[in-house]
XYZ file of C-alpha atoms in Angstrom:
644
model
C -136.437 11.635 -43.956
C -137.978 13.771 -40.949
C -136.252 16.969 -40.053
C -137.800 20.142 -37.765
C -138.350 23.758 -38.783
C -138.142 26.023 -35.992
C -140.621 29.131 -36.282
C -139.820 32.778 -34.758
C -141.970 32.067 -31.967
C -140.175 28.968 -30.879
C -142.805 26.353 -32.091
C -141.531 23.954 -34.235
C -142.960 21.710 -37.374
C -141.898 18.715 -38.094
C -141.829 17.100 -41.782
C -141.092 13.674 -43.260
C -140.537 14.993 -46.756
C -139.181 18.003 -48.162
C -140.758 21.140 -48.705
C -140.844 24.834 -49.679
C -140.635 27.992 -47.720
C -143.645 29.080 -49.583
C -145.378 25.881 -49.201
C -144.326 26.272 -45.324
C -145.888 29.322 -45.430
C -149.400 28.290 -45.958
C -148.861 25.477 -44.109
C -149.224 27.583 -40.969
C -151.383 30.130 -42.352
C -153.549 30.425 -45.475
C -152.781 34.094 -46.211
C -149.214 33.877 -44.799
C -148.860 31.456 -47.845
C -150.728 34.668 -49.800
C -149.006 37.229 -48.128
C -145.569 35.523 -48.258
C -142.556 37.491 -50.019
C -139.439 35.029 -49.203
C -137.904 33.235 -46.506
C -135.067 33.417 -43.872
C -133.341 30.011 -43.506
C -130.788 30.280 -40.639
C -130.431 33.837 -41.017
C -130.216 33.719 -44.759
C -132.634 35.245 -47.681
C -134.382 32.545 -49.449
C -136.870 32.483 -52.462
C -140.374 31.036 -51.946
C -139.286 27.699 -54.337
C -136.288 27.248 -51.846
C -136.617 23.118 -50.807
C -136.453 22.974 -47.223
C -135.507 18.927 -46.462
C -133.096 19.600 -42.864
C -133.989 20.861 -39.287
C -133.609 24.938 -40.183
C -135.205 28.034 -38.413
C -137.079 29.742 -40.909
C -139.149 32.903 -41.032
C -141.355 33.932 -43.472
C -141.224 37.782 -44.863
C -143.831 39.254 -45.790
C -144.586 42.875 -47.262
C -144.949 44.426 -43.783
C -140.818 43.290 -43.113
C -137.893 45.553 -43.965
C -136.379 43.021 -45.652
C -138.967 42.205 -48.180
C -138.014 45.772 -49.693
C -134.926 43.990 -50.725
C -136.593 41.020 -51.806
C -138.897 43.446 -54.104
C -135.978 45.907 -55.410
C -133.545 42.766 -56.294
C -136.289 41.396 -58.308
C -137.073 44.563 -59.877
C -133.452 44.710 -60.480
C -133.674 41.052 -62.429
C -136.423 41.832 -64.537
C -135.014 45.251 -65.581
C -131.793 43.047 -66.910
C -133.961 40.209 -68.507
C -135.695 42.992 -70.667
C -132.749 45.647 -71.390
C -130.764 42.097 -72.539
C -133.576 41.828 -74.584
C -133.666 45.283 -75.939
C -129.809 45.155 -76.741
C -128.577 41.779 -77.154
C -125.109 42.564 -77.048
C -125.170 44.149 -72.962
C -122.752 43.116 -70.902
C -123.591 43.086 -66.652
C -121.585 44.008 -64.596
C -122.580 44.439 -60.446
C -126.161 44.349 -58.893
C -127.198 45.789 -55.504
C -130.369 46.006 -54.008
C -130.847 47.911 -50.522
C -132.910 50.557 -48.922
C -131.679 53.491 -51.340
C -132.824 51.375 -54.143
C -131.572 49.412 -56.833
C -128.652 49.237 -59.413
C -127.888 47.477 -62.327
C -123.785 48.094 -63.890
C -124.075 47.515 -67.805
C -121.986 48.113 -70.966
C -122.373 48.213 -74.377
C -120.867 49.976 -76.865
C -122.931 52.834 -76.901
C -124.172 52.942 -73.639
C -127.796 53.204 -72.280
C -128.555 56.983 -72.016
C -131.441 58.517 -69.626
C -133.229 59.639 -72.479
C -133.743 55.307 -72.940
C -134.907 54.737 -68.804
C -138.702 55.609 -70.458
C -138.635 52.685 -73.534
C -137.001 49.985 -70.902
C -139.585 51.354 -67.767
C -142.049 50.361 -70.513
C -140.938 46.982 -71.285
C -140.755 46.103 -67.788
C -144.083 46.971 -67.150
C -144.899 44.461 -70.579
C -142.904 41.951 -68.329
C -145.015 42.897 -64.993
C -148.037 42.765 -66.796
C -147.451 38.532 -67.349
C -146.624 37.899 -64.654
C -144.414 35.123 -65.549
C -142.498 32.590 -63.139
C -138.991 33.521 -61.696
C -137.752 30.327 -60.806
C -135.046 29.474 -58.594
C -132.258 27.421 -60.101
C -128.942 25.488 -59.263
C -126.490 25.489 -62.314
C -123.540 24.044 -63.012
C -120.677 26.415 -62.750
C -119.499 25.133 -65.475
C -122.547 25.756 -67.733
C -122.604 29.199 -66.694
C -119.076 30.028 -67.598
C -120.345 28.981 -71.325
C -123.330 31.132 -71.291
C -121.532 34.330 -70.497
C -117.855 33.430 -71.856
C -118.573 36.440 -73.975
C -119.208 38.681 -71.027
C -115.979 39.813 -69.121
C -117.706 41.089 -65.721
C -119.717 37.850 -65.398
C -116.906 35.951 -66.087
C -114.632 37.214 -63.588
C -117.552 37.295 -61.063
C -118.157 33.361 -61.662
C -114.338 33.019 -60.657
C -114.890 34.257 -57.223
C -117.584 31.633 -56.723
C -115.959 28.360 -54.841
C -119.292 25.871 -55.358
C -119.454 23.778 -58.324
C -123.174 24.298 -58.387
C -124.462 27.831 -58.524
C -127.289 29.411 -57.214
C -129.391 31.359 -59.802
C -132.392 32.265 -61.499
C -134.653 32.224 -64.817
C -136.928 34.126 -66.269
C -138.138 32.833 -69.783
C -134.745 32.347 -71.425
C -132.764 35.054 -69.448
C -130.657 33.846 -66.528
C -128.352 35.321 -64.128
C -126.926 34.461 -60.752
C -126.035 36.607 -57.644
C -129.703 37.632 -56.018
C -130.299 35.951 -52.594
C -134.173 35.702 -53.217
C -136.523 37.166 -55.699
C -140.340 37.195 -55.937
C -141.507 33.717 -57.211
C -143.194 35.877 -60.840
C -143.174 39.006 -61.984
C -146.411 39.731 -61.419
C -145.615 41.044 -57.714
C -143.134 43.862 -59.510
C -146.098 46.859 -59.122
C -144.743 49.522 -58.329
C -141.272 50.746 -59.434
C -139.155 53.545 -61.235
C -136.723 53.405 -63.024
C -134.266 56.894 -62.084
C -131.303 57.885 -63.480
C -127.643 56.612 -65.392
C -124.368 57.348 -64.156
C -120.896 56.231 -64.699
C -119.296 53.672 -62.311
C -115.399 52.066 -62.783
C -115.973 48.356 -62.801
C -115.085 46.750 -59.292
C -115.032 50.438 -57.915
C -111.387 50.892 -59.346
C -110.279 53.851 -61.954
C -107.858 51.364 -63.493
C -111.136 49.036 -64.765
C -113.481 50.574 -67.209
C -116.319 52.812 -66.765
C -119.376 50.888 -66.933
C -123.312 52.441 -66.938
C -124.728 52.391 -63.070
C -128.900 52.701 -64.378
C -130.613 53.245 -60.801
C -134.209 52.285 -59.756
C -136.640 51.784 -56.869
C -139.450 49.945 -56.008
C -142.512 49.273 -53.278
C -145.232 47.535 -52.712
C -147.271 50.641 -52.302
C -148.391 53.575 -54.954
C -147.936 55.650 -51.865
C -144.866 54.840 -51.041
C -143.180 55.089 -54.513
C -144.713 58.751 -54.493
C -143.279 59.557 -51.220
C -140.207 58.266 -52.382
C -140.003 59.958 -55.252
C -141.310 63.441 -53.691
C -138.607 62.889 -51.320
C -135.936 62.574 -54.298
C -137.108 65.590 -56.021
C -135.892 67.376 -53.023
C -132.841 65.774 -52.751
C -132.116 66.643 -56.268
C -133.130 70.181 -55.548
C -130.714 70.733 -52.782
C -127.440 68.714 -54.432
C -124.795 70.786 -53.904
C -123.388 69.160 -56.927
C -126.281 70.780 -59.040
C -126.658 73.839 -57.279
C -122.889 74.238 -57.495
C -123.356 73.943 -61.338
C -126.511 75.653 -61.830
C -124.677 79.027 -59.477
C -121.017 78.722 -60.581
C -119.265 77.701 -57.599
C -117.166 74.796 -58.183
C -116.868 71.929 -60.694
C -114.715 68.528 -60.612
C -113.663 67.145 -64.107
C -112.419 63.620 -63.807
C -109.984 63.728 -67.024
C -107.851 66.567 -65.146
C -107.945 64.934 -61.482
C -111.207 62.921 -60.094
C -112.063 64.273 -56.345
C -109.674 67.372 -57.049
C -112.255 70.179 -56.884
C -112.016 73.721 -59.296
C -113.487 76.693 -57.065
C -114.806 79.056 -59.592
C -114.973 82.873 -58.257
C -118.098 82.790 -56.088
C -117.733 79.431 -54.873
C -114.383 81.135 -53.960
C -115.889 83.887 -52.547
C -118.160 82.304 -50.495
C -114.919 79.669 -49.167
C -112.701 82.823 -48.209
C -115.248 84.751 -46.118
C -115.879 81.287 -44.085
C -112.257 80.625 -43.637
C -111.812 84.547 -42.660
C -114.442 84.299 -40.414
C -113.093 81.013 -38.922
C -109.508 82.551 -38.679
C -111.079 85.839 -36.628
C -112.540 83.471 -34.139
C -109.828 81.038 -33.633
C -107.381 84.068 -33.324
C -109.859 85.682 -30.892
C -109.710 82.844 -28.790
C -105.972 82.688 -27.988
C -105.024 80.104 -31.267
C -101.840 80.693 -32.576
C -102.044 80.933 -36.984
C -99.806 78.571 -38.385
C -98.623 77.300 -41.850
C -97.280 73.869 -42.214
C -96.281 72.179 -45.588
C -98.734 69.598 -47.140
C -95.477 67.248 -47.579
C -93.643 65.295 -44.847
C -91.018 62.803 -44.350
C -92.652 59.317 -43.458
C -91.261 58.554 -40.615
C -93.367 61.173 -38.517
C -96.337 59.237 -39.978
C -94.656 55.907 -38.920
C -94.336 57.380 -35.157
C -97.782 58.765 -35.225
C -98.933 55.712 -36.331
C -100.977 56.531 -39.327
C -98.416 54.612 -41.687
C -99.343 51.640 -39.363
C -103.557 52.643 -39.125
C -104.291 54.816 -41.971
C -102.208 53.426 -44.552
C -104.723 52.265 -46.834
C -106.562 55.754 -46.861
C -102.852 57.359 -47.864
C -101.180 58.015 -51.358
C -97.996 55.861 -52.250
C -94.706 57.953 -50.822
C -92.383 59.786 -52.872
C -89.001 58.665 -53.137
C -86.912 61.644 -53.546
C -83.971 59.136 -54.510
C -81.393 60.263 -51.778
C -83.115 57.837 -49.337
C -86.039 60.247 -47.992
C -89.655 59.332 -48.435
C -91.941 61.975 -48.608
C -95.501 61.499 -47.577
C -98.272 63.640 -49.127
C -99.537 64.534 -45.238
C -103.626 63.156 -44.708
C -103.822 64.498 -41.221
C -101.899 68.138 -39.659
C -101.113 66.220 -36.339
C -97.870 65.383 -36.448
C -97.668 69.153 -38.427
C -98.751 70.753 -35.350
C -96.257 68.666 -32.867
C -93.748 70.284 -34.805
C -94.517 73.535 -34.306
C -95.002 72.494 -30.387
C -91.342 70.608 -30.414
C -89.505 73.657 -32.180
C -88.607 75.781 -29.020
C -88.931 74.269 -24.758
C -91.794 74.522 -23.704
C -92.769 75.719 -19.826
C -96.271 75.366 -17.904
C -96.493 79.173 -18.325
C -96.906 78.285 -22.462
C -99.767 76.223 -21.632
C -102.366 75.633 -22.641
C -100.720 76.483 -26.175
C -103.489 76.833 -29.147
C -102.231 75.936 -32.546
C -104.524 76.709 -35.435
C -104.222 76.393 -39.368
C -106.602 75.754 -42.423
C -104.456 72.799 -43.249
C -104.487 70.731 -46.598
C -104.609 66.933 -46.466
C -104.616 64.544 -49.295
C -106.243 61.015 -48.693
C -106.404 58.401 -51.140
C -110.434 57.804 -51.220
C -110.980 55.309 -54.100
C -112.722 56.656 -56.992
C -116.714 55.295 -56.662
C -116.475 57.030 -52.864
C -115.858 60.717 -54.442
C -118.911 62.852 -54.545
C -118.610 66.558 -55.404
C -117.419 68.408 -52.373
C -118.214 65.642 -49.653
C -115.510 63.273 -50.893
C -112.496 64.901 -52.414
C -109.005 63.441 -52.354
C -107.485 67.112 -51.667
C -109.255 68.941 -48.585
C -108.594 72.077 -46.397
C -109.539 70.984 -42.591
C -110.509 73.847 -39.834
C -107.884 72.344 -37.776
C -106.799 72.547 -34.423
C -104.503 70.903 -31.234
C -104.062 72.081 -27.848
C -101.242 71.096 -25.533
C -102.412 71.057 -21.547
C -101.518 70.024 -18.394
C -103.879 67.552 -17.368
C -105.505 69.674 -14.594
C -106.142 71.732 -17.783
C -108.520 69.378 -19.946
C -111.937 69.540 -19.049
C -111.579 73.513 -18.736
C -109.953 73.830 -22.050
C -112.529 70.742 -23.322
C -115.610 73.161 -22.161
C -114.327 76.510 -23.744
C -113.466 74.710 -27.400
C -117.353 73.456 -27.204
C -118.368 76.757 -26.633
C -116.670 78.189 -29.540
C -118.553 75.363 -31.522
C -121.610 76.633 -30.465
C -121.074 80.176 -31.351
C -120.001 79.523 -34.880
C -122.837 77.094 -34.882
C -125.058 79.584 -34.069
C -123.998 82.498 -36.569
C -124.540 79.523 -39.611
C -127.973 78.956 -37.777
C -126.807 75.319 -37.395
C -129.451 73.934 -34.898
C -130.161 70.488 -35.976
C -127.098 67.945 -34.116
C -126.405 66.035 -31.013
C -123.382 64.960 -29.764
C -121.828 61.781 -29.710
C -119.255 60.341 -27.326
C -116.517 57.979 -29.651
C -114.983 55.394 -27.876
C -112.714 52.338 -28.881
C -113.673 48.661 -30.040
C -111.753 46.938 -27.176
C -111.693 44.001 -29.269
C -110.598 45.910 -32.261
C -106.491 45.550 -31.954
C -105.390 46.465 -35.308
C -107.368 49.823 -35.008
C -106.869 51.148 -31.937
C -103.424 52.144 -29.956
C -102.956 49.504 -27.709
C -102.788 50.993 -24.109
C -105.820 50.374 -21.759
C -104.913 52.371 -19.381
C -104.555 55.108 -21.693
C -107.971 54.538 -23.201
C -109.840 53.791 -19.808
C -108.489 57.033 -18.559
C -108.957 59.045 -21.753
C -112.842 57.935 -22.213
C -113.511 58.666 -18.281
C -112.190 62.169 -18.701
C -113.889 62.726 -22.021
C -117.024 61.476 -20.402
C -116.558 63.448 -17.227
C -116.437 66.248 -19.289
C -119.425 66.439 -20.913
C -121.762 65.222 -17.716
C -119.611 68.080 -16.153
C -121.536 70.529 -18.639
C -124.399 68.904 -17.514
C -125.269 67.780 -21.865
C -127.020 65.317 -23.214
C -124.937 62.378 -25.374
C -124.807 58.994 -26.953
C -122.048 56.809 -26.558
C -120.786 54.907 -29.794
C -118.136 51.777 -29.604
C -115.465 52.028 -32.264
C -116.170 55.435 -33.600
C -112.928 56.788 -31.447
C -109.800 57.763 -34.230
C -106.819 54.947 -33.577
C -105.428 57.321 -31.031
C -108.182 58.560 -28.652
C -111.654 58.936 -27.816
C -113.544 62.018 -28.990
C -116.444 63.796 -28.725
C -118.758 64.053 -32.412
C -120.981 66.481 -32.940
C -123.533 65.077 -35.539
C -125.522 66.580 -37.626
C -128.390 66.274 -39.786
C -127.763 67.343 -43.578
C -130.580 68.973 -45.665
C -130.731 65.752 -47.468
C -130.968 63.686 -43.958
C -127.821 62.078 -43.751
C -125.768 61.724 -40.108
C -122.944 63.490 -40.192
C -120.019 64.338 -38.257
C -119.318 68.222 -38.232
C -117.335 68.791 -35.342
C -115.067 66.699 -32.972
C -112.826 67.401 -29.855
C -110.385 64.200 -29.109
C -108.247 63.821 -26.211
C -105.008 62.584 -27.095
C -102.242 61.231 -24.974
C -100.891 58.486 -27.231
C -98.887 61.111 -29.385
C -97.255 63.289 -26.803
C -95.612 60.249 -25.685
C -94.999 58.701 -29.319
C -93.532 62.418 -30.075
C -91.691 62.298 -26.840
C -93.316 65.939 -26.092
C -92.385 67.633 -22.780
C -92.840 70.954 -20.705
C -91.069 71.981 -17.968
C -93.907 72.070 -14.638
C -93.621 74.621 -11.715
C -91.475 71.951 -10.118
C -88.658 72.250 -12.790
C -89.344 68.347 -13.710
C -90.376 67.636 -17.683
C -94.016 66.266 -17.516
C -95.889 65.469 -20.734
C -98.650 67.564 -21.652
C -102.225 65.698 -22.945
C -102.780 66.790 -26.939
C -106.446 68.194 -27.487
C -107.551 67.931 -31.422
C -110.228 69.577 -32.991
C -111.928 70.661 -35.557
C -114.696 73.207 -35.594
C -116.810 72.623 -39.280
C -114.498 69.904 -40.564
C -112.888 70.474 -43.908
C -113.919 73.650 -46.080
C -115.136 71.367 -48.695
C -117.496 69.291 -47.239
C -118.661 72.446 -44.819
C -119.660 74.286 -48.004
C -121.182 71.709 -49.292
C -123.509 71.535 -46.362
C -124.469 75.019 -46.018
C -125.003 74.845 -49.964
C -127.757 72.202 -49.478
C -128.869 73.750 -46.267
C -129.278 77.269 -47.764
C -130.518 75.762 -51.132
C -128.008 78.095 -52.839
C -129.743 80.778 -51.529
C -127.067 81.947 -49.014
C -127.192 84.611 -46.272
C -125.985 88.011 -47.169
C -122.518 87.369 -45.182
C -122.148 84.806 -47.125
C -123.371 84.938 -50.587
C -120.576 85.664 -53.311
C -122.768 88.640 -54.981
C -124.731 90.773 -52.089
C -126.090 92.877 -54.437
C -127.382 92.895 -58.410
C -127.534 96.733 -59.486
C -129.783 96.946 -62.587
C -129.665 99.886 -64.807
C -133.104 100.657 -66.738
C -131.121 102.133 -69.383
C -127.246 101.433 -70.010
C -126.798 104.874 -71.638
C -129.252 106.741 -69.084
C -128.543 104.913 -66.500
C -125.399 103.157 -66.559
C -123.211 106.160 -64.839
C -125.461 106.358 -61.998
C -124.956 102.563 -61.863
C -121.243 102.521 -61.377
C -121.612 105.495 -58.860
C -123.826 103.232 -56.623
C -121.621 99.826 -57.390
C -118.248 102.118 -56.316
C -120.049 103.665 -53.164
C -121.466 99.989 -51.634
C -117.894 98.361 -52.951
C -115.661 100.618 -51.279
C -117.610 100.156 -48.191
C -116.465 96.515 -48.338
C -119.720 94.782 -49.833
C -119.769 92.405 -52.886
C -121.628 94.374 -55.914
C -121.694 93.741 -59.414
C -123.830 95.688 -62.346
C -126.232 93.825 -65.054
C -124.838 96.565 -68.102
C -125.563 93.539 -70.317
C -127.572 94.254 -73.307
C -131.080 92.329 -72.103
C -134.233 93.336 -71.242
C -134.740 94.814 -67.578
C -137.385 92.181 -67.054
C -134.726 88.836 -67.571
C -132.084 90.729 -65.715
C -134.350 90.690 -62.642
C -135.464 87.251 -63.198
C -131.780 86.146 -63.668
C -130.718 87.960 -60.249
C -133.228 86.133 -58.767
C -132.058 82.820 -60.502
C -128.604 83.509 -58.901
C -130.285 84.288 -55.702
C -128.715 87.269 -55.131
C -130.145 88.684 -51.687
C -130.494 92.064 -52.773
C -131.522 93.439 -56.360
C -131.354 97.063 -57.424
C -133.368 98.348 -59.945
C -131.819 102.083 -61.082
C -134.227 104.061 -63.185
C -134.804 107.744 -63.780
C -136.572 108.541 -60.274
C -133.703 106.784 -58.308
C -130.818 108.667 -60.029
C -132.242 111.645 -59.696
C -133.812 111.424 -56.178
C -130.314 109.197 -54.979
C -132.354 106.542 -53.837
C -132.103 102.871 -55.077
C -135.173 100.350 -56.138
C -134.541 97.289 -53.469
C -136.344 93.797 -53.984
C -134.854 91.476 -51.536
C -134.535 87.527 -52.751
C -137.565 85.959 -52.803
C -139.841 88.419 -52.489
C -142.254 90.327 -55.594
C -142.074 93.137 -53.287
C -140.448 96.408 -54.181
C -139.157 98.903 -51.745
C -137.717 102.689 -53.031
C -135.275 103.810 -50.349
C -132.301 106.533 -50.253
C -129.116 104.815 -51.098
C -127.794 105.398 -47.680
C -130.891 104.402 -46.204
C -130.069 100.649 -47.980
C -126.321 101.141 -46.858
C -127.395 100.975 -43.883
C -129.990 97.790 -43.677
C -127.475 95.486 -45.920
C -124.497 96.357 -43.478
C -126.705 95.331 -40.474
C -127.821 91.980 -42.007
C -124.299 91.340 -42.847
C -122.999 92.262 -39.439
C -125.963 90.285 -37.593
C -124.785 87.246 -40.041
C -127.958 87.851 -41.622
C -129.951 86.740 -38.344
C -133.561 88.421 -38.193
C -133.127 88.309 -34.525
């Protein structure tokens, strides 16, 4: 036997008898053989006891590669199962993933693991870590594993999906499981790790399969690192819109009446009907047209626009109405919109016509993709579509950017770029096949923008099926890329639609379709600004503007309602603590709320007319005439709470 491994450098070893990766490791170095995590044989994740015995390019990971993270967390991952199988013999496993958020393990038991357990089974893996016992790499029957876990019914059906008769796997002690690509050759190197929370997750991702126990966890090879991680996810938690939603009343979503169906309680009402007002008042200012459309439609318009055909998946299962037409449950206001453009003849003197509506959608997202208001499967889009003449697009292209940045700039949105979208060429099933249509499209999109003189990216096969688009990213509070706004050039569906306009020539031309959307769907924008503001939103926005707090109910309480009626009927959002608490919580619970303004009502204020102001925030407390305060709250509302 003689057979050549080829290094990342190019060099090459030769062997005449097998050998390990780890053994290969300090072959070429003696603390590369120390340092060594795993190994990457022909592009694949390998354990250090891996038997190399054919000509293979291999190179060796170490702590210092991105990839050994993996290595680490999938191990830390094993051992956590060897132990909480231990703990409670009669777990089942489902799924295991290891990446760079983490680690998770799927379980089930009867009475499943609860948070309040992470601490005893954190414990017993350190026990385990502490050994530092041998995780050996092993090939198994197939056959002998379907016997070990016959009584486990996620195992089981996970061993079906496996073609090999011989299974790749590994042991620790008596505990055995299959699945990992590579783990650390003992325990030992399992430092530093944590184990982090419990959540429900449907088997296979479906809400037909039973909910199983997701337990999530982290690891590194550093102290530091863990910290850092950590720090970072105490943040993370403390600008969820999911908690802050729950901890300030604004929404909730209750699986057993509709998963990724959201309930907006009154302020998380409040706060969505002064954004969509606000949107509205622009749009209408700038020449858009106010439209309803219905949130059902027959199927065939989605079979022209060729969603049926591209988006299918992503759509709920028509209705048959049982007289032969299928309704669709609409998950884009498109082909709404080309209604409303097709109902009357259209002239070059209508153009460029704005259409405008805050448009429902329903898409089908499968249940383990819904997250609080992010991913719903019922959302309300800031939607948008402009027919023009195609001497018309880059002017029309320039002023719906600039309407972006003014909104942008009354949220204090600052943190995005912008992202040119264009097609996967090779990509035929998702993209409208037309390159002329495309080649043109992308030119004038791109012309556009180095027309403004901007800075962009480009992206391949981040274009929608039916044109390029421009994205306009941004960075969440929680650091994820996002897409908040996007202009797409469209002339696939004017010609689909068979729209027309008569020109100045008296000849029917087709007019180019401009979408857009200014802060995406309501949903997923108010979940952004939640974690953005922390809760804490601007006084335009928050749902209560101001807390009035009587000293006294019975001394105080008139005087109370007189302020409350004089700030309400002046159009601001006021309510009155009358409840029967001390002063001191009242405060402390208006702060809670993070109400921007709290007034404190006492003898001096009612009978001087003034009002006791602390603003959010602050300790400070400020004694001013009431109309003195009228006054400062209705310019920070009108300046959208800018200190500029």
């Amino acid at each position: 036997m003689s057979f050549s491994i080829t290094l990342p450098d190019g060099s090459k070893k030769d062997f005449d008898s097998s050998i390990t990766v780890g053994k290969l490791a300090s072959s070429i170095a003696t603390s590369l053989g120390k340092a060594a995590v795993a190994g990457k044989v022909n592009g694949q994740l390998r354990p250090l006891d891996y038997v190399l015995d054919n000509d293979a390019e291999v190179a060796i990971l170490t702590d210092k590669d991105e990839e050994a993270l993996d290595v680490l967390r999938a191990s830390a991952a094993f051992v956590f199962e060897a132990v909480a199988k231990k703990l409670y013999p009669d777990l089942h496993f489902g799924e295991h993933v290891a990446d760079e958020g983490g680690f998770f393990v799927d379980t089930d038991k009867d009475d499943q693991i609860k948070v309040g357990e992470l601490p005893r089974l954190e414990k017993a893996m350190q026990k385990a870590v502490k050994s530092g016992e041998k995780i050996e790499f092993v090939q198994v029957a197939k056959s002998e594993l379907e016997e070990q876990f016959k009584d486990d019914p996620y195992k089981s059906e996970l061993l079906k999906k496996i073609d090999s008769e011989m299974v790749d796997a590994y042991r620790l002690g008596d505990f055995i499981d299959f699945g990992f690509e590579a783990l650390l050759p003992n325990t030992g190197k399992i430092k530093h790790f944590k184990l982090l929370s419990v959540a429900g997750a449907y088997w296979l991702g479906k809400s037909s399969n039973p909910m199983l126990q997701r337990i999530f966890g982290t690891a590194f090879f550093k102290q530091a690192a863990l910290d850092e991680d950590l720090k970072r996810r105490a943040e993370i938690k403390e600008r969820d819109h999911r908690t802050i939603g729950r901890d300030l009343d604004l929404f909730f979503v209750d699986p057993k009446v509709g998963a990724g169906l959201p309930y907006w309680m009154p302020k998380g009402a409040t706060i969505r009907r002064v954004v969509e007002r606000y949107i509205i008042d622009r749009e209408v200012g700038d020449g858009y047209k106010h439209v309803y459309t219905p949130v059902l439609m027959n199927l065939d318009a989605y079979k022209t626009s060729g969603h049926w055909a591209h988006y299918r998946d992503d759509m709920f299962p028509p209705m048959d109405m049982g007289d032969g037409e299928m309704l669709e449950l609409r998950p884009m206001n498109c082909p709404s919109h080309i209604q409303i453009y097709k109902h009357h003849i259209r002239s070059y003197r209508d153009l460029p016509l704005r259409v405008a509506e805050l448009g429902m959608m329903h898409r089908y997202e499968k249940s383990g993709a819904l997250s609080g208001l992010q991913r719903v499967r019922e959302m309300t889009l800031n939607d948008g579509h402009t027919f023009v003449e195609l001497d018309q697009v880059q002017s029309e292209f320039a002023k719906i950017l600039k309407l972006i940045m003014d909104v942008y700039r009354d949220f204090d949105i600052t943190d995005y770029y912008f992202r040119l979208s264009y097609r996967d060429p090779k990509n035929t099933d998702k993209y409208f096949a037309n390159d002329e249509m495309w080649e043109r499209s992308q030119k004038m999109l791109k012309g556009a923008m180095d027309d403004l003189g901007l800075d962009y990216v480009e992206a391949e096969g981040e274009a929608a099926f039916y044109g390029p688009k421009l994205d306009i990213q941004t960075k969440t509070a929680l650091g994820n890329d996002e897409t908040m706004s996007t202009i797409q050039l469209d002339f696939m569906l004017p010609e689909r639609f068979g729209l027309t306009y008569v020109g100045k020539d008296g000849e029917e031309h087709r007019p180019v379709m401009v979408h857009r959307g200014i802060v995406g769907t309501m949903e997923r924008f108010i979940a952004y600004l939640t974690e953005i503001y922390k809760g804490a939103f601007p006084t335009w926005l928050a749902p209560v503007q101001a807390e009035i707090i009587p000293v006294n109910n019975e001394a105080h309480g008139e005087y109370a309602e007189k302020v409350r009626q004089e700030l309400a009927k002046r159009g601001f959002r006021v309510e009155v603590d009358d409840r029967n608490e001390k002063m001191g919580y009242k405060i402390r619970e208006s702060q809670t709320q993070k109400v921007p303004y709290t007034l404190v009502l006492g003898d001096n204020e009612m009978n001087n007319g003034s009002v006791n102001v602390r603003r959010y925030g602050t300790d400070e407390e400020i004694s001013k005439s009431l109309d003195d305060f009228i006054n400062e709250i209705d310019a920070d509302v009108k300046s959208y709470s800018r200190e500029n």
